mmCIF file with all atom_site columns, C-alpha atoms in Angstrom:
data_model
loop_
_atom_site.group_PDB
_atom_site.id
_atom_site.type_symbol
_atom_site.label_atom_id
_atom_site.label_alt_id
_atom_site.label_comp_id
_atom_site.label_asym_id
_atom_site.label_entity_id
_atom_site.label_seq_id
_atom_site.pdbx_PDB_ins_code
_atom_site.Cartn_x
_atom_site.Cartn_y
_atom_site.Cartn_z
_atom_site.occupancy
_atom_site.B_iso_or_equiv
_atom_site.pdbx_formal_charge
_atom_site.auth_seq_id
_atom_site.auth_comp_id
_atom_site.auth_asym_id
_atom_site.auth_atom_id
_atom_site.pdbx_PDB_model_num
ATOM 1   C CA . GLN P 1 1   ? 0.000   0.000  0.000   1.00 75.00 ? 1   GLN P CA 1
ATOM 2   C CA . LYS P 1 2   ? 1.289   3.439  -0.931  1.00 84.00 ? 2   LYS P CA 1
ATOM 3   C CA . GLU P 1 3   ? 1.882   5.974  1.836   1.00 91.00 ? 3   GLU P CA 1
ATOM 4   C CA . VAL P 1 4   ? -0.139  8.586  -0.059  1.00 94.00 ? 4   VAL P CA 1
ATOM 5   C CA . GLU P 1 5   ? -3.105  7.657  -2.240  1.00 94.00 ? 5   GLU P CA 1
ATOM 6   C CA . GLN P 1 6   ? -4.559  9.924  -4.895  1.00 94.00 ? 6   GLN P CA 1
ATOM 7   C CA . ASP P 1 7   ? -7.132  9.129  -7.559  1.00 90.00 ? 7   ASP P CA 1
ATOM 8   C CA . PRO P 1 8   ? -5.398  9.483  -10.949 1.00 88.00 ? 8   PRO P CA 1
ATOM 9   C CA . GLY P 1 9   ? -8.524  10.735 -12.719 1.00 89.00 ? 9   GLY P CA 1
ATOM 10  C CA . PRO P 1 10  ? -8.956  12.183 -15.222 1.00 93.00 ? 10  PRO P CA 1
ATOM 11  C CA . LEU P 1 11  ? -11.444 14.528 -13.640 1.00 95.00 ? 11  LEU P CA 1
ATOM 12  C CA . SER P 1 12  ? -13.386 16.436 -16.270 1.00 96.00 ? 12  SER P CA 1
ATOM 13  C CA . VAL P 1 13  ? -15.472 19.470 -15.287 1.00 96.00 ? 13  VAL P CA 1
ATOM 14  C CA . PRO P 1 14  ? -17.166 22.314 -17.174 1.00 97.00 ? 14  PRO P CA 1
ATOM 15  C CA . GLU P 1 15  ? -15.684 25.787 -16.924 1.00 97.00 ? 15  GLU P CA 1
ATOM 16  C CA . GLY P 1 16  ? -16.909 27.604 -13.821 1.00 97.00 ? 16  GLY P CA 1
ATOM 17  C CA . ALA P 1 17  ? -17.493 24.438 -11.794 1.00 97.00 ? 17  ALA P CA 1
ATOM 18  C CA . ILE P 1 18  ? -15.809 23.620 -8.498  1.00 97.00 ? 18  ILE P CA 1
ATOM 19  C CA . VAL P 1 19  ? -12.966 21.136 -8.736  1.00 97.00 ? 19  VAL P CA 1
ATOM 20  C CA . SER P 1 20  ? -12.613 18.877 -5.708  1.00 97.00 ? 20  SER P CA 1
ATOM 21  C CA . LEU P 1 21  ? -9.412  16.909 -5.210  1.00 97.00 ? 21  LEU P CA 1
ATOM 22  C CA . ASN P 1 22  ? -8.263  14.790 -2.311  1.00 96.00 ? 22  ASN P CA 1
ATOM 23  C CA . CYS P 1 23  ? -5.548  12.537 -0.939  1.00 97.00 ? 23  CYS P CA 1
ATOM 24  C CA . THR P 1 24  ? -5.457  10.019 1.853   1.00 97.00 ? 24  THR P CA 1
ATOM 25  C CA . TYR P 1 25  ? -2.340  8.997  3.710   1.00 97.00 ? 25  TYR P CA 1
ATOM 26  C CA . SER P 1 26  ? -1.316  6.343  6.181   1.00 95.00 ? 26  SER P CA 1
ATOM 27  C CA . ASN P 1 27  ? 1.563   7.888  8.141   1.00 93.00 ? 27  ASN P CA 1
ATOM 28  C CA . SER P 1 28  ? 0.342   9.936  11.102  1.00 93.00 ? 28  SER P CA 1
ATOM 29  C CA . ALA P 1 29  ? 3.778   11.570 11.396  1.00 92.00 ? 29  ALA P CA 1
ATOM 30  C CA . PHE P 1 30  ? 3.107   13.824 8.406   1.00 93.00 ? 30  PHE P CA 1
ATOM 31  C CA . GLN P 1 31  ? 2.661   17.406 9.570   1.00 91.00 ? 31  GLN P CA 1
ATOM 32  C CA . TYR P 1 32  ? 3.195   19.610 6.510   1.00 91.00 ? 32  TYR P CA 1
ATOM 33  C CA . PHE P 1 33  ? 0.902   19.306 3.514   1.00 93.00 ? 33  PHE P CA 1
ATOM 34  C CA . MET P 1 34  ? 1.218   20.793 0.061   1.00 93.00 ? 34  MET P CA 1
ATOM 35  C CA . TRP P 1 35  ? -0.525  20.892 -3.273  1.00 96.00 ? 35  TRP P CA 1
ATOM 36  C CA . TYR P 1 36  ? 1.498   21.258 -6.442  1.00 95.00 ? 36  TYR P CA 1
ATOM 37  C CA . ARG P 1 37  ? 0.236   21.888 -9.970  1.00 96.00 ? 37  ARG P CA 1
ATOM 38  C CA . GLN P 1 38  ? 2.082   20.360 -12.892 1.00 94.00 ? 38  GLN P CA 1
ATOM 39  C CA . TYR P 1 39  ? 1.396   21.255 -16.497 1.00 95.00 ? 39  TYR P CA 1
ATOM 40  C CA . SER P 1 40  ? 2.318   18.742 -19.161 1.00 91.00 ? 40  SER P CA 1
ATOM 41  C CA . ARG P 1 41  ? 6.084   18.482 -19.678 1.00 89.00 ? 41  ARG P CA 1
ATOM 42  C CA . LYS P 1 42  ? 6.743   21.084 -16.982 1.00 91.00 ? 42  LYS P CA 1
ATOM 43  C CA . GLY P 1 43  ? 7.980   21.053 -13.394 1.00 93.00 ? 43  GLY P CA 1
ATOM 44  C CA . PRO P 1 44  ? 5.622   21.094 -10.394 1.00 93.00 ? 44  PRO P CA 1
ATOM 45  C CA . GLU P 1 45  ? 4.637   24.476 -9.050  1.00 94.00 ? 45  GLU P CA 1
ATOM 46  C CA . LEU P 1 46  ? 3.633   25.021 -5.417  1.00 92.00 ? 46  LEU P CA 1
ATOM 47  C CA . LEU P 1 47  ? 0.003   26.090 -5.024  1.00 95.00 ? 47  LEU P CA 1
ATOM 48  C CA . MET P 1 48  ? -0.853  25.665 -1.361  1.00 93.00 ? 48  MET P CA 1
ATOM 49  C CA . TYR P 1 49  ? 1.068   24.912 1.804   1.00 90.00 ? 49  TYR P CA 1
ATOM 50  C CA . THR P 1 50  ? -0.525  23.974 5.131   1.00 90.00 ? 50  THR P CA 1
ATOM 51  C CA . TYR P 1 51  ? 0.792   22.991 8.514   1.00 86.00 ? 51  TYR P CA 1
ATOM 52  C CA . SER P 1 52  ? -1.237  20.508 10.590  1.00 83.00 ? 52  SER P CA 1
ATOM 53  C CA . SER P 1 53  ? -5.043  20.465 10.490  1.00 83.00 ? 53  SER P CA 1
ATOM 54  C CA . GLY P 1 54  ? -7.253  23.275 9.287   1.00 87.00 ? 54  GLY P CA 1
ATOM 55  C CA . ASN P 1 55  ? -8.251  25.282 6.251   1.00 91.00 ? 55  ASN P CA 1
ATOM 56  C CA . LYS P 1 56  ? -6.324  27.726 4.128   1.00 93.00 ? 56  LYS P CA 1
ATOM 57  C CA . GLU P 1 57  ? -7.690  29.909 1.375   1.00 94.00 ? 57  GLU P CA 1
ATOM 58  C CA . ASP P 1 58  ? -5.795  31.707 -1.386  1.00 94.00 ? 58  ASP P CA 1
ATOM 59  C CA . GLY P 1 59  ? -7.865  33.287 -4.114  1.00 96.00 ? 59  GLY P CA 1
ATOM 60  C CA . ARG P 1 60  ? -9.825  30.563 -5.881  1.00 97.00 ? 60  ARG P CA 1
ATOM 61  C CA . PHE P 1 61  ? -7.999  27.797 -4.012  1.00 97.00 ? 61  PHE P CA 1
ATOM 62  C CA . THR P 1 62  ? -8.901  26.289 -0.633  1.00 97.00 ? 62  THR P CA 1
ATOM 63  C CA . ALA P 1 63  ? -6.860  23.587 1.053   1.00 96.00 ? 63  ALA P CA 1
ATOM 64  C CA . GLN P 1 64  ? -8.191  21.500 3.913   1.00 96.00 ? 64  GLN P CA 1
ATOM 65  C CA . VAL P 1 65  ? -6.343  19.121 6.196   1.00 96.00 ? 65  VAL P CA 1
ATOM 66  C CA . ASP P 1 66  ? -8.013  16.628 8.530   1.00 94.00 ? 66  ASP P CA 1
ATOM 67  C CA . LYS P 1 67  ? -5.242  14.849 10.382  1.00 93.00 ? 67  LYS P CA 1
ATOM 68  C CA . SER P 1 68  ? -7.664  12.749 12.426  1.00 93.00 ? 68  SER P CA 1
ATOM 69  C CA . SER P 1 69  ? -8.944  11.177 9.204   1.00 94.00 ? 69  SER P CA 1
ATOM 70  C CA . LYS P 1 70  ? -5.588  11.369 7.394   1.00 95.00 ? 70  LYS P CA 1
ATOM 71  C CA . TYR P 1 71  ? -7.304  13.180 4.552   1.00 95.00 ? 71  TYR P CA 1
ATOM 72  C CA . ILE P 1 72  ? -6.458  16.359 2.671   1.00 97.00 ? 72  ILE P CA 1
ATOM 73  C CA . SER P 1 73  ? -8.445  18.238 0.044   1.00 97.00 ? 73  SER P CA 1
ATOM 74  C CA . LEU P 1 74  ? -8.013  20.984 -2.505  1.00 97.00 ? 74  LEU P CA 1
ATOM 75  C CA . PHE P 1 75  ? -10.948 22.924 -3.924  1.00 97.00 ? 75  PHE P CA 1
ATOM 76  C CA . ILE P 1 76  ? -10.728 25.145 -6.979  1.00 97.00 ? 76  ILE P CA 1
ATOM 77  C CA . ARG P 1 77  ? -13.625 27.565 -7.389  1.00 97.00 ? 77  ARG P CA 1
ATOM 78  C CA . ASP P 1 78  ? -14.727 29.082 -10.683 1.00 97.00 ? 78  ASP P CA 1
ATOM 79  C CA . SER P 1 79  ? -12.485 26.711 -12.606 1.00 97.00 ? 79  SER P CA 1
ATOM 80  C CA . GLN P 1 80  ? -10.884 27.908 -15.840 1.00 97.00 ? 80  GLN P CA 1
ATOM 81  C CA . PRO P 1 81  ? -9.495  25.982 -18.823 1.00 97.00 ? 81  PRO P CA 1
ATOM 82  C CA . SER P 1 82  ? -6.061  27.179 -17.683 1.00 96.00 ? 82  SER P CA 1
ATOM 83  C CA . ASP P 1 83  ? -6.543  25.091 -14.524 1.00 97.00 ? 83  ASP P CA 1
ATOM 84  C CA . SER P 1 84  ? -6.282  21.955 -16.676 1.00 97.00 ? 84  SER P CA 1
ATOM 85  C CA . ALA P 1 85  ? -3.211  20.212 -15.278 1.00 97.00 ? 85  ALA P CA 1
ATOM 86  C CA . THR P 1 86  ? -2.126  17.420 -12.970 1.00 95.00 ? 86  THR P CA 1
ATOM 87  C CA . TYR P 1 87  ? -2.465  18.203 -9.269  1.00 97.00 ? 87  TYR P CA 1
ATOM 88  C CA . LEU P 1 88  ? -0.085  16.507 -6.892  1.00 95.00 ? 88  LEU P CA 1
ATOM 89  C CA . CYS P 1 89  ? -0.484  16.349 -3.147  1.00 96.00 ? 89  CYS P CA 1
ATOM 90  C CA . ALA P 1 90  ? 2.691   16.125 -1.093  1.00 94.00 ? 90  ALA P CA 1
ATOM 91  C CA . MET P 1 91  ? 3.540   15.866 2.572   1.00 93.00 ? 91  MET P CA 1
ATOM 92  C CA . THR P 1 92  ? 6.476   15.660 4.924   1.00 91.00 ? 92  THR P CA 1
ATOM 93  C CA . LYS P 1 93  ? 7.200   15.019 8.571   1.00 87.00 ? 93  LYS P CA 1
ATOM 94  C CA . ALA P 1 94  ? 9.627   17.751 9.525   1.00 79.00 ? 94  ALA P CA 1
ATOM 95  C CA . ALA P 1 95  ? 12.006  20.379 8.294   1.00 66.00 ? 95  ALA P CA 1
ATOM 96  C CA . GLY P 1 96  ? 14.400  19.175 5.651   1.00 67.00 ? 96  GLY P CA 1
ATOM 97  C CA . ASN P 1 97  ? 12.698  15.836 5.207   1.00 68.00 ? 97  ASN P CA 1
ATOM 98  C CA . LYS P 1 98  ? 11.882  14.437 1.835   1.00 86.00 ? 98  LYS P CA 1
ATOM 99  C CA . LEU P 1 99  ? 8.446   15.081 0.380   1.00 91.00 ? 99  LEU P CA 1
ATOM 100 C CA . THR P 1 100 ? 6.183   12.112 -0.220  1.00 93.00 ? 100 THR P CA 1
ATOM 101 C CA . PHE P 1 101 ? 3.979   12.729 -3.235  1.00 94.00 ? 101 PHE P CA 1
ATOM 102 C CA . GLY P 1 102 ? 0.691   11.270 -4.327  1.00 94.00 ? 102 GLY P CA 1
ATOM 103 C CA . GLY P 1 103 ? 0.506   9.979  -7.878  1.00 92.00 ? 103 GLY P CA 1
ATOM 104 C CA . GLY P 1 104 ? -1.370  13.054 -9.087  1.00 93.00 ? 104 GLY P CA 1
ATOM 105 C CA . THR P 1 105 ? -4.884  13.696 -10.392 1.00 95.00 ? 105 THR P CA 1
ATOM 106 C CA . ARG P 1 106 ? -5.295  14.882 -13.955 1.00 95.00 ? 106 ARG P CA 1
ATOM 107 C CA . VAL P 1 107 ? -7.902  17.635 -14.246 1.00 97.00 ? 107 VAL P CA 1
ATOM 108 C CA . LEU P 1 108 ? -9.514  18.808 -17.460 1.00 97.00 ? 108 LEU P CA 1
ATOM 109 C CA . VAL P 1 109 ? -11.654 21.958 -17.428 1.00 97.00 ? 109 VAL P CA 1
ATOM 110 C CA . LYS P 1 110 ? -13.747 22.159 -20.571 1.00 96.00 ? 110 LYS P CA 1
ATOM 111 C CA . PRO P 1 111 ? -14.749 25.576 -21.966 1.00 94.00 ? 111 PRO P CA 1
ATOM 112 C CA . ASN O 2 1   ? 14.026  35.204 -14.144 1.00 51.00 ? 1   ASN O CA 1
ATOM 113 C CA . ALA O 2 2   ? 16.546  33.206 -12.141 1.00 68.00 ? 2   ALA O CA 1
ATOM 114 C CA . GLY O 2 3   ? 14.483  30.064 -11.575 1.00 91.00 ? 3   GLY O CA 1
ATOM 115 C CA . VAL O 2 4   ? 15.842  26.552 -11.156 1.00 95.00 ? 4   VAL O CA 1
ATOM 116 C CA . MET O 2 5   ? 17.689  25.668 -14.343 1.00 96.00 ? 5   MET O CA 1
ATOM 117 C CA . GLN O 2 6   ? 18.123  22.109 -15.484 1.00 97.00 ? 6   GLN O CA 1
ATOM 118 C CA . ASN O 2 7   ? 20.023  20.790 -18.452 1.00 96.00 ? 7   ASN O CA 1
ATOM 119 C CA . PRO O 2 8   ? 19.867  19.016 -20.679 1.00 97.00 ? 8   PRO O CA 1
ATOM 120 C CA . ARG O 2 9   ? 16.079  19.068 -21.026 1.00 96.00 ? 9   ARG O CA 1
ATOM 121 C CA . HIS O 2 10  ? 16.194  15.880 -23.073 1.00 97.00 ? 10  HIS O CA 1
ATOM 122 C CA . LEU O 2 11  ? 18.886  13.228 -23.082 1.00 97.00 ? 11  LEU O CA 1
ATOM 123 C CA . VAL O 2 12  ? 19.043  9.989  -25.051 1.00 98.00 ? 12  VAL O CA 1
ATOM 124 C CA . ARG O 2 13  ? 21.490  7.309  -24.034 1.00 97.00 ? 13  ARG O CA 1
ATOM 125 C CA . ARG O 2 14  ? 22.080  3.703  -25.055 1.00 97.00 ? 14  ARG O CA 1
ATOM 126 C CA . ARG O 2 15  ? 22.195  0.990  -22.427 1.00 97.00 ? 15  ARG O CA 1
ATOM 127 C CA . GLY O 2 16  ? 25.528  0.986  -20.630 1.00 97.00 ? 16  GLY O CA 1
ATOM 128 C CA . GLN O 2 17  ? 26.329  4.644  -21.237 1.00 98.00 ? 17  GLN O CA 1
ATOM 129 C CA . GLU O 2 18  ? 26.528  7.356  -18.598 1.00 98.00 ? 18  GLU O CA 1
ATOM 130 C CA . ALA O 2 19  ? 24.016  10.146 -18.054 1.00 98.00 ? 19  ALA O CA 1
ATOM 131 C CA . ARG O 2 20  ? 24.872  13.437 -16.340 1.00 98.00 ? 20  ARG O CA 1
ATOM 132 C CA . LEU O 2 21  ? 22.086  15.793 -15.362 1.00 98.00 ? 21  LEU O CA 1
ATOM 133 C CA . ARG O 2 22  ? 22.822  19.298 -14.139 1.00 98.00 ? 22  ARG O CA 1
ATOM 134 C CA . CYS O 2 23  ? 20.873  21.619 -11.906 1.00 97.00 ? 23  CYS O CA 1
ATOM 135 C CA . SER O 2 24  ? 21.515  25.238 -11.002 1.00 97.00 ? 24  SER O CA 1
ATOM 136 C CA . PRO O 2 25  ? 19.330  26.259 -8.052  1.00 95.00 ? 25  PRO O CA 1
ATOM 137 C CA . MET O 2 26  ? 17.582  29.564 -7.697  1.00 93.00 ? 26  MET O CA 1
ATOM 138 C CA . LYS O 2 27  ? 19.861  32.432 -6.780  1.00 91.00 ? 27  LYS O CA 1
ATOM 139 C CA . GLY O 2 28  ? 20.669  32.358 -3.090  1.00 88.00 ? 28  GLY O CA 1
ATOM 140 C CA . HIS O 2 29  ? 19.373  28.812 -2.577  1.00 89.00 ? 29  HIS O CA 1
ATOM 141 C CA . SER O 2 30  ? 21.820  26.359 -1.054  1.00 89.00 ? 30  SER O CA 1
ATOM 142 C CA . HIS O 2 31  ? 19.495  23.355 -0.636  1.00 92.00 ? 31  HIS O CA 1
ATOM 143 C CA . VAL O 2 32  ? 18.976  21.077 -3.626  1.00 94.00 ? 32  VAL O CA 1
ATOM 144 C CA . TYR O 2 33  ? 16.719  18.048 -4.011  1.00 95.00 ? 33  TYR O CA 1
ATOM 145 C CA . TRP O 2 34  ? 16.473  15.515 -6.832  1.00 97.00 ? 34  TRP O CA 1
ATOM 146 C CA . TYR O 2 35  ? 13.243  13.671 -7.617  1.00 97.00 ? 35  TYR O CA 1
ATOM 147 C CA . ARG O 2 36  ? 12.429  11.086 -10.260 1.00 97.00 ? 36  ARG O CA 1
ATOM 148 C CA . GLN O 2 37  ? 9.084   10.811 -12.031 1.00 94.00 ? 37  GLN O CA 1
ATOM 149 C CA . LEU O 2 38  ? 8.217   7.649  -13.880 1.00 87.00 ? 38  LEU O CA 1
ATOM 150 C CA . PRO O 2 39  ? 5.395   7.692  -16.461 1.00 76.00 ? 39  PRO O CA 1
ATOM 151 C CA . GLU O 2 40  ? 1.952   7.905  -14.803 1.00 70.00 ? 40  GLU O CA 1
ATOM 152 C CA . GLU O 2 41  ? 3.542   8.051  -11.347 1.00 76.00 ? 41  GLU O CA 1
ATOM 153 C CA . GLY O 2 42  ? 4.168   10.773 -8.810  1.00 81.00 ? 42  GLY O CA 1
ATOM 154 C CA . LEU O 2 43  ? 7.549   12.135 -7.912  1.00 93.00 ? 43  LEU O CA 1
ATOM 155 C CA . LYS O 2 44  ? 9.878   9.984  -5.841  1.00 95.00 ? 44  LYS O CA 1
ATOM 156 C CA . PHE O 2 45  ? 12.533  11.555 -3.638  1.00 94.00 ? 45  PHE O CA 1
ATOM 157 C CA . MET O 2 46  ? 16.081  10.613 -4.491  1.00 96.00 ? 46  MET O CA 1
ATOM 158 C CA . VAL O 2 47  ? 18.571  12.821 -2.669  1.00 96.00 ? 47  VAL O CA 1
ATOM 159 C CA . TYR O 2 48  ? 18.898  16.065 -0.683  1.00 94.00 ? 48  TYR O CA 1
ATOM 160 C CA . LEU O 2 49  ? 22.127  18.042 -0.828  1.00 94.00 ? 49  LEU O CA 1
ATOM 161 C CA . GLN O 2 50  ? 23.423  21.201 0.713   1.00 92.00 ? 50  GLN O CA 1
ATOM 162 C CA . LYS O 2 51  ? 26.557  22.831 -0.624  1.00 87.00 ? 51  LYS O CA 1
ATOM 163 C CA . GLU O 2 52  ? 29.288  20.160 -0.669  1.00 87.00 ? 52  GLU O CA 1
ATOM 164 C CA . ASN O 2 53  ? 27.274  17.807 1.557   1.00 93.00 ? 53  ASN O CA 1
ATOM 165 C CA . ILE O 2 54  ? 24.825  14.980 0.985   1.00 94.00 ? 54  ILE O CA 1
ATOM 166 C CA . ILE O 2 55  ? 22.187  15.342 3.699   1.00 92.00 ? 55  ILE O CA 1
ATOM 167 C CA . ASP O 2 56  ? 19.779  12.531 2.808   1.00 92.00 ? 56  ASP O CA 1
ATOM 168 C CA . GLU O 2 57  ? 20.311  9.975  0.052   1.00 94.00 ? 57  GLU O CA 1
ATOM 169 C CA . SER O 2 58  ? 17.744  7.463  1.264   1.00 93.00 ? 58  SER O CA 1
ATOM 170 C CA . GLY O 2 59  ? 15.930  7.489  -2.084  1.00 94.00 ? 59  GLY O CA 1
ATOM 171 C CA . MET O 2 60  ? 18.982  6.866  -4.248  1.00 95.00 ? 60  MET O CA 1
ATOM 172 C CA . PRO O 2 61  ? 19.520  3.399  -5.706  1.00 94.00 ? 61  PRO O CA 1
ATOM 173 C CA . LYS O 2 62  ? 22.568  1.854  -4.076  1.00 91.00 ? 62  LYS O CA 1
ATOM 174 C CA . GLU O 2 63  ? 24.405  1.281  -7.325  1.00 95.00 ? 63  GLU O CA 1
ATOM 175 C CA . ARG O 2 64  ? 25.102  3.355  -10.432 1.00 97.00 ? 64  ARG O CA 1
ATOM 176 C CA . PHE O 2 65  ? 23.587  6.584  -9.076  1.00 97.00 ? 65  PHE O CA 1
ATOM 177 C CA . SER O 2 66  ? 25.506  9.408  -7.453  1.00 97.00 ? 66  SER O CA 1
ATOM 178 C CA . ALA O 2 67  ? 24.942  13.088 -6.767  1.00 97.00 ? 67  ALA O CA 1
ATOM 179 C CA . GLU O 2 68  ? 27.073  16.043 -5.856  1.00 96.00 ? 68  GLU O CA 1
ATOM 180 C CA . PHE O 2 69  ? 26.673  19.747 -5.206  1.00 95.00 ? 69  PHE O CA 1
ATOM 181 C CA . PRO O 2 70  ? 30.118  21.343 -5.278  1.00 92.00 ? 70  PRO O CA 1
ATOM 182 C CA . LYS O 2 71  ? 31.037  24.658 -3.726  1.00 89.00 ? 71  LYS O CA 1
ATOM 183 C CA . GLU O 2 72  ? 31.148  26.190 -7.177  1.00 89.00 ? 72  GLU O CA 1
ATOM 184 C CA . GLY O 2 73  ? 28.898  25.154 -10.025 1.00 91.00 ? 73  GLY O CA 1
ATOM 185 C CA . PRO O 2 74  ? 25.687  23.212 -10.467 1.00 95.00 ? 74  PRO O CA 1
ATOM 186 C CA . SER O 2 75  ? 24.489  20.083 -8.732  1.00 97.00 ? 75  SER O CA 1
ATOM 187 C CA . ILE O 2 76  ? 25.096  16.944 -10.796 1.00 98.00 ? 76  ILE O CA 1
ATOM 188 C CA . LEU O 2 77  ? 23.091  13.728 -10.819 1.00 98.00 ? 77  LEU O CA 1
ATOM 189 C CA . ARG O 2 78  ? 25.146  10.993 -12.435 1.00 98.00 ? 78  ARG O CA 1
ATOM 190 C CA . ILE O 2 79  ? 23.801  7.660  -13.626 1.00 98.00 ? 79  ILE O CA 1
ATOM 191 C CA . GLN O 2 80  ? 26.382  5.134  -14.718 1.00 97.00 ? 80  GLN O CA 1
ATOM 192 C CA . GLN O 2 81  ? 25.722  2.174  -17.031 1.00 97.00 ? 81  GLN O CA 1
ATOM 193 C CA . VAL O 2 82  ? 22.148  3.227  -17.704 1.00 97.00 ? 82  VAL O CA 1
ATOM 194 C CA . VAL O 2 83  ? 19.404  0.635  -18.175 1.00 96.00 ? 83  VAL O CA 1
ATOM 195 C CA . ARG O 2 84  ? 15.985  1.002  -19.777 1.00 94.00 ? 84  ARG O CA 1
ATOM 196 C CA . GLY O 2 85  ? 14.358  1.259  -16.344 1.00 93.00 ? 85  GLY O CA 1
ATOM 197 C CA . ASP O 2 86  ? 16.242  4.532  -15.771 1.00 95.00 ? 86  ASP O CA 1
ATOM 198 C CA . SER O 2 87  ? 14.101  6.221  -18.431 1.00 95.00 ? 87  SER O CA 1
ATOM 199 C CA . ALA O 2 88  ? 12.198  8.902  -16.544 1.00 96.00 ? 88  ALA O CA 1
ATOM 200 C CA . ALA O 2 89  ? 11.915  12.609 -15.900 1.00 96.00 ? 89  ALA O CA 1
ATOM 201 C CA . TYR O 2 90  ? 14.398  13.819 -13.313 1.00 98.00 ? 90  TYR O CA 1
ATOM 202 C CA . PHE O 2 91  ? 13.424  16.974 -11.473 1.00 97.00 ? 91  PHE O CA 1
ATOM 203 C CA . CYS O 2 92  ? 15.629  19.197 -9.404  1.00 96.00 ? 92  CYS O CA 1
ATOM 204 C CA . ALA O 2 93  ? 14.218  21.513 -6.761  1.00 94.00 ? 93  ALA O CA 1
ATOM 205 C CA . SER O 2 94  ? 15.806  24.092 -4.527  1.00 93.00 ? 94  SER O CA 1
ATOM 206 C CA . SER O 2 95  ? 14.922  25.914 -1.344  1.00 90.00 ? 95  SER O CA 1
ATOM 207 C CA . LEU O 2 96  ? 16.283  28.874 0.541   1.00 86.00 ? 96  LEU O CA 1
ATOM 208 C CA . THR O 2 97  ? 16.330  27.135 3.892   1.00 82.00 ? 97  THR O CA 1
ATOM 209 C CA . ARG O 2 98  ? 16.026  23.637 5.301   1.00 78.00 ? 98  ARG O CA 1
ATOM 210 C CA . ASN O 2 99  ? 12.282  24.040 5.280   1.00 69.00 ? 99  ASN O CA 1
ATOM 211 C CA . THR O 2 100 ? 9.182   21.982 5.070   1.00 62.00 ? 100 THR O CA 1
ATOM 212 C CA . GLY O 2 101 ? 8.076   21.586 1.524   1.00 67.00 ? 101 GLY O CA 1
ATOM 213 C CA . GLU O 2 102 ? 8.282   24.982 -0.155  1.00 81.00 ? 102 GLU O CA 1
ATOM 214 C CA . LEU O 2 103 ? 10.384  23.766 -3.015  1.00 89.00 ? 103 LEU O CA 1
ATOM 215 C CA . PHE O 2 104 ? 10.928  25.438 -6.346  1.00 91.00 ? 104 PHE O CA 1
ATOM 216 C CA . PHE O 2 105 ? 11.210  22.925 -9.164  1.00 94.00 ? 105 PHE O CA 1
ATOM 217 C CA . GLY O 2 106 ? 13.002  23.080 -12.465 1.00 96.00 ? 106 GLY O CA 1
ATOM 218 C CA . GLU O 2 107 ? 11.404  21.925 -15.681 1.00 95.00 ? 107 GLU O CA 1
ATOM 219 C CA . GLY O 2 108 ? 13.054  18.544 -15.541 1.00 96.00 ? 108 GLY O CA 1
ATOM 220 C CA . SER O 2 109 ? 15.472  16.492 -17.586 1.00 97.00 ? 109 SER O CA 1
ATOM 221 C CA . ARG O 2 110 ? 13.893  13.683 -19.564 1.00 96.00 ? 110 ARG O CA 1
ATOM 222 C CA . LEU O 2 111 ? 16.155  10.687 -19.949 1.00 97.00 ? 111 LEU O CA 1
ATOM 223 C CA . THR O 2 112 ? 15.405  8.073  -22.577 1.00 96.00 ? 112 THR O CA 1
ATOM 224 C CA . VAL O 2 113 ? 17.473  4.901  -22.577 1.00 97.00 ? 113 VAL O CA 1
ATOM 225 C CA . LEU O 2 114 ? 17.428  2.970  -25.841 1.00 95.00 ? 114 LEU O CA 1
#
């Protein structure tokens, strides 16, 4: 079993819809949680960064962490075709530690 | 725009040859990380270096792979005697401090082994 599970998709939504993404994990030692966006043939780009449980909002993006359920989510409001990409969740235990990534969810926003 | 620079972007090698991938971190960053991405898979940690030191190489295969980050010049990931299973995208990331996930990634080097 992988440490971090993420549905590979693809997830297809119409423009303007809310995109809902999530990851589950097994290691309770993870404390720092991130979402990266990766366009095809490009490097990952950090979108959201959260420490421990709670919500964080940045523009159209909201990240949620529920450590008791070992479950993290990313919501994208008012989705745009430019949001079409692969979204990777990542997490780590402490400063300097390696990131453990989910396999990524491919999202397609149709105009 | 002094982002993380990786080269070459694409590299083709025959089985048994050597591959050298280079990474120049963002200006002022002294922490470098290498990750490997296989087709349809997420990124897997390989190694974490800070200038002249390997901090964590727990994700590096024991044989054929090595990494360095000299005092002067880029970080190098070296793969000796490549095999087809080494075909992947290799990403370098850098950070300003020994932090907790705020990494800046390069665009990757795509290695194809024939």
